[in-house]
């Protein structure tokens, strides 16, 4: 799955990404590729299709802030104004709303790639079958650490949610120091995971809780 803006530069990057995906993986395994977008033009879609041998499915999405957000309050008035509204929409999409997309209900796994993601060498095995056979839930390429200012109150809200709902957590110890999150996280721009985990009621409730607090936008 990809999410593409309708800028010419993004379409150019996506075409290159798809060509490396073909050469180094999908010419052999032939998985469908879903391109989520807000307003790719028909000409752009044709250009993307012509750049790849993979089967492309375009799925239009509409971005908006949660109902709990004061729409009269501009993002530019916040301390994190350097992250524009469009970027925050992307963060919200990949954090939760993507999993409610009907088109994904027919699949068990997804592999997220960004438009500038490139496969630089051959992958000669089926990554989805490997995950399934190994009984893995999530695959990632890096663990990074967020700056404190971009995750303000996230851990506090998470702790509150866990306590309110009496949830037994299994958070990796390596991400905690003195029972506090070290701000380390899985780099999600190149991830593969099992969909039913994210589509579960448990995760949806947690995401909705954070979403209603407006943390991505305020």
Coordinates of C-alpha atoms in Angstrom, one line a residue:
X1 CA 0.0 0.0 0.0
X2 CA 1.0 3.6 -0.8
X3 CA -0.4 7.0 0.0
X4 CA 0.3 9.5 -2.7
X5 CA -0.3 13.2 -3.0
X6 CA -1.2 14.7 -6.4
X7 CA 2.0 16.6 -6.8
X8 CA 4.0 15.9 -9.9
X9 CA 7.1 15.2 -7.8
X10 CA 5.3 12.6 -5.7
X11 CA 4.0 10.8 -8.8
X12 CA 7.5 10.8 -10.2
X13 CA 8.8 9.2 -7.0
X14 CA 6.0 6.7 -6.9
X15 CA 6.7 5.6 -10.5
X16 CA 10.3 4.9 -9.5
X17 CA 9.3 3.1 -6.3
X18 CA 7.0 0.9 -8.2
X19 CA 9.7 0.0 -10.8
X20 CA 12.1 -1.1 -8.1
X21 CA 9.2 -3.1 -6.4
X22 CA 8.6 -4.9 -9.7
X23 CA 12.2 -5.7 -10.4
X24 CA 13.2 -6.8 -6.9
X25 CA 10.0 -8.5 -5.7
X26 CA 6.7 -8.3 -7.4
X27 CA 7.6 -9.6 -10.9
X28 CA 7.9 -12.9 -9.1
X29 CA 5.0 -12.7 -6.5
X30 CA 2.4 -10.6 -8.3
X31 CA 0.7 -9.0 -5.3
X32 CA -1.8 -6.2 -6.0
X33 CA -0.7 -2.7 -5.1
X34 CA -3.2 -0.3 -3.5
X35 CA -2.5 3.4 -4.0
X36 CA -4.5 5.6 -1.6
X37 CA -4.8 9.1 -2.7
X38 CA -6.9 12.2 -2.2
X39 CA -7.1 13.6 -5.8
X40 CA -4.8 12.0 -8.3
X41 CA -6.0 13.0 -11.8
X42 CA -6.9 10.4 -14.4
X43 CA -3.7 11.4 -16.3
X44 CA -1.6 10.8 -13.2
X45 CA -3.2 7.5 -12.6
X46 CA -2.5 6.5 -16.2
X47 CA 1.1 7.6 -15.8
X48 CA 1.5 5.5 -12.7
X49 CA -0.1 2.4 -14.3
X50 CA 2.3 2.7 -17.3
X51 CA 5.3 2.7 -15.0
X52 CA 4.7 -0.7 -13.5
X53 CA 3.9 -4.3 -14.3
X54 CA 2.0 -4.7 -11.0
X55 CA -1.7 -4.6 -10.7
X56 CA -2.6 -1.1 -9.4
X57 CA -5.8 -0.4 -7.5
X58 CA -6.5 3.3 -6.9
X59 CA -8.5 4.1 -3.8
X60 CA -9.6 7.7 -3.2
X61 CA -9.7 8.9 0.4
X62 CA -11.0 12.1 2.1
X63 CA -9.0 13.7 4.9
X64 CA -10.5 15.8 7.7
X65 CA -9.9 16.5 11.3
X66 CA -11.8 14.6 14.0
X67 CA -15.1 16.0 15.1
X68 CA -13.6 16.8 18.5
X69 CA -11.2 19.3 17.0
X70 CA -12.1 23.0 17.0
X71 CA -12.1 23.7 13.3
X72 CA -11.9 27.4 13.9
X73 CA -8.5 26.9 15.5
X74 CA -5.8 26.8 12.9
X75 CA -2.9 24.4 13.1
X76 CA -0.5 27.3 12.5
X77 CA -1.5 28.6 16.0
X78 CA 0.0 25.6 17.8
X79 CA 3.5 25.0 19.0
X80 CA 4.0 22.4 16.3
X81 CA 3.1 24.5 13.4
X82 CA 6.1 23.3 11.4
X83 CA 4.1 20.1 10.8
X84 CA 1.4 21.2 8.3
X85 CA -2.2 20.0 8.3
X86 CA -1.6 17.7 5.3
X87 CA 1.2 15.9 7.2
X88 CA -1.0 15.5 10.2
X89 CA -3.7 14.0 8.1
X90 CA -1.1 11.4 6.8
X91 CA -0.1 10.6 10.4
X92 CA -3.7 10.1 11.4
X93 CA -4.4 8.0 8.3
X94 CA -1.5 5.5 8.9
X95 CA -2.2 5.5 12.7
X96 CA -5.7 4.4 12.4
X97 CA -8.1 5.4 9.7
X98 CA -6.4 3.2 7.1
X99 CA -7.5 0.1 8.9
X100 CA -11.2 0.9 8.5
X101 CA -10.9 1.2 4.7
X102 CA -13.2 -1.4 3.2
X103 CA -10.8 -2.3 0.4
X104 CA -8.4 -3.8 3.0
X105 CA -11.0 -6.2 4.4
X106 CA -10.2 -8.9 1.8
X107 CA -6.5 -9.0 2.9
X108 CA -4.7 -10.6 5.8
X109 CA -1.4 -8.6 5.5
X110 CA -0.3 -5.3 4.3
X111 CA 3.1 -3.9 3.4
X112 CA 3.4 -0.1 3.6
X113 CA 5.8 1.7 1.3
X114 CA 6.2 5.5 0.9
X115 CA 6.3 7.0 -2.5
X116 CA 10.1 7.5 -2.0
X117 CA 10.7 3.9 -0.7
X118 CA 13.1 2.0 -3.0
X119 CA 13.9 -1.7 -3.0
X120 CA 17.5 -1.8 -3.9
X121 CA 18.2 -5.5 -4.0
X122 CA 16.3 -8.7 -4.8
X123 CA 13.9 -10.2 -2.3
X124 CA 13.7 -13.8 -3.4
X125 CA 11.1 -15.0 -0.9
X126 CA 7.5 -14.2 -0.2
X127 CA 7.5 -11.7 2.7
X128 CA 3.9 -12.4 3.5
X129 CA 4.2 -16.1 3.6
X130 CA 7.4 -15.7 5.7
X131 CA 5.5 -13.6 8.3
X132 CA 2.6 -16.1 8.3
X133 CA 4.8 -19.2 8.6
X134 CA 7.0 -17.6 11.3
X135 CA 3.9 -16.5 13.3
X136 CA 5.2 -12.9 13.3
X137 CA 2.9 -9.9 13.8
X138 CA 4.9 -7.0 12.7
X139 CA 8.1 -6.3 10.7
X140 CA 10.1 -3.0 10.6
X141 CA 13.4 -1.7 9.5
X142 CA 14.5 0.6 12.4
X143 CA 13.9 1.7 15.9
X144 CA 14.3 5.5 16.3
X145 CA 13.6 8.0 19.1
X146 CA 11.1 10.8 18.9
X147 CA 11.9 14.3 20.0
X148 CA 10.0 15.1 23.2
X149 CA 8.1 17.9 21.7
X150 CA 6.3 15.8 19.1
X151 CA 4.9 13.2 21.6
X152 CA 3.8 15.6 24.3
X153 CA 1.4 13.8 26.7
X154 CA 1.2 10.6 24.5
X155 CA 2.6 8.4 27.3
X156 CA 0.4 10.1 30.0
X157 CA -2.7 9.6 27.9
X158 CA -1.7 6.0 27.2
X159 CA -1.2 5.2 30.8
X160 CA -4.6 6.7 31.6
X161 CA -6.2 4.6 29.0
X162 CA -4.5 1.4 30.3
X163 CA -5.6 2.1 33.8
X164 CA -9.2 3.1 33.0
X165 CA -9.7 -0.1 31.0
X166 CA -7.7 -2.4 33.2
X167 CA -5.5 -3.6 30.3
X168 CA -2.7 -6.0 30.9
X169 CA 0.1 -4.7 28.7
X170 CA 3.1 -6.4 27.2
X171 CA 5.2 -3.4 26.3
X172 CA 8.8 -4.3 25.6
X173 CA 11.1 -3.5 28.5
X174 CA 13.7 -2.0 26.2
X175 CA 11.3 0.9 25.5
X176 CA 10.8 1.7 29.2
X177 CA 13.0 3.3 31.8
X178 CA 11.6 3.6 35.4
X179 CA 8.2 2.5 33.9
X180 CA 8.3 5.5 31.5
X181 CA 8.5 5.4 27.7
X182 CA 11.9 6.3 26.4
X183 CA 10.2 7.7 23.2
X184 CA 11.7 4.9 21.1
X185 CA 9.3 3.7 18.3
X186 CA 9.2 1.5 15.3
X187 CA 9.9 3.4 12.1
X188 CA 6.6 2.8 10.2
X189 CA 7.4 4.1 6.8
X190 CA 8.5 0.7 5.6
X191 CA 6.4 -1.8 7.7
X192 CA 4.7 -5.1 7.1
X193 CA 2.0 -6.3 9.5
X194 CA -1.0 -8.5 10.0
X195 CA -4.2 -6.5 9.5
X196 CA -6.5 -8.2 12.0
X197 CA -4.4 -6.8 14.9
X198 CA -5.0 -3.2 13.8
X199 CA -8.6 -3.9 12.8
X200 CA -9.4 -5.4 16.2
X201 CA -11.8 -3.7 18.5
X202 CA -9.1 -3.3 21.1
X203 CA -6.8 -1.2 18.9
X204 CA -9.7 0.8 17.4
X205 CA -10.8 1.8 20.9
X206 CA -7.3 3.0 21.8
X207 CA -6.9 4.9 18.6
X208 CA -10.3 6.5 19.0
X209 CA -9.4 7.6 22.5
X210 CA -6.3 9.3 21.3
X211 CA -8.0 10.7 18.3
X212 CA -10.8 12.3 20.3
X213 CA -8.1 14.0 22.4
X214 CA -6.9 15.7 19.3
X215 CA -3.2 14.8 19.9
X216 CA -2.3 14.6 16.3
X217 CA -3.6 18.1 15.6
X218 CA -3.4 20.2 18.8

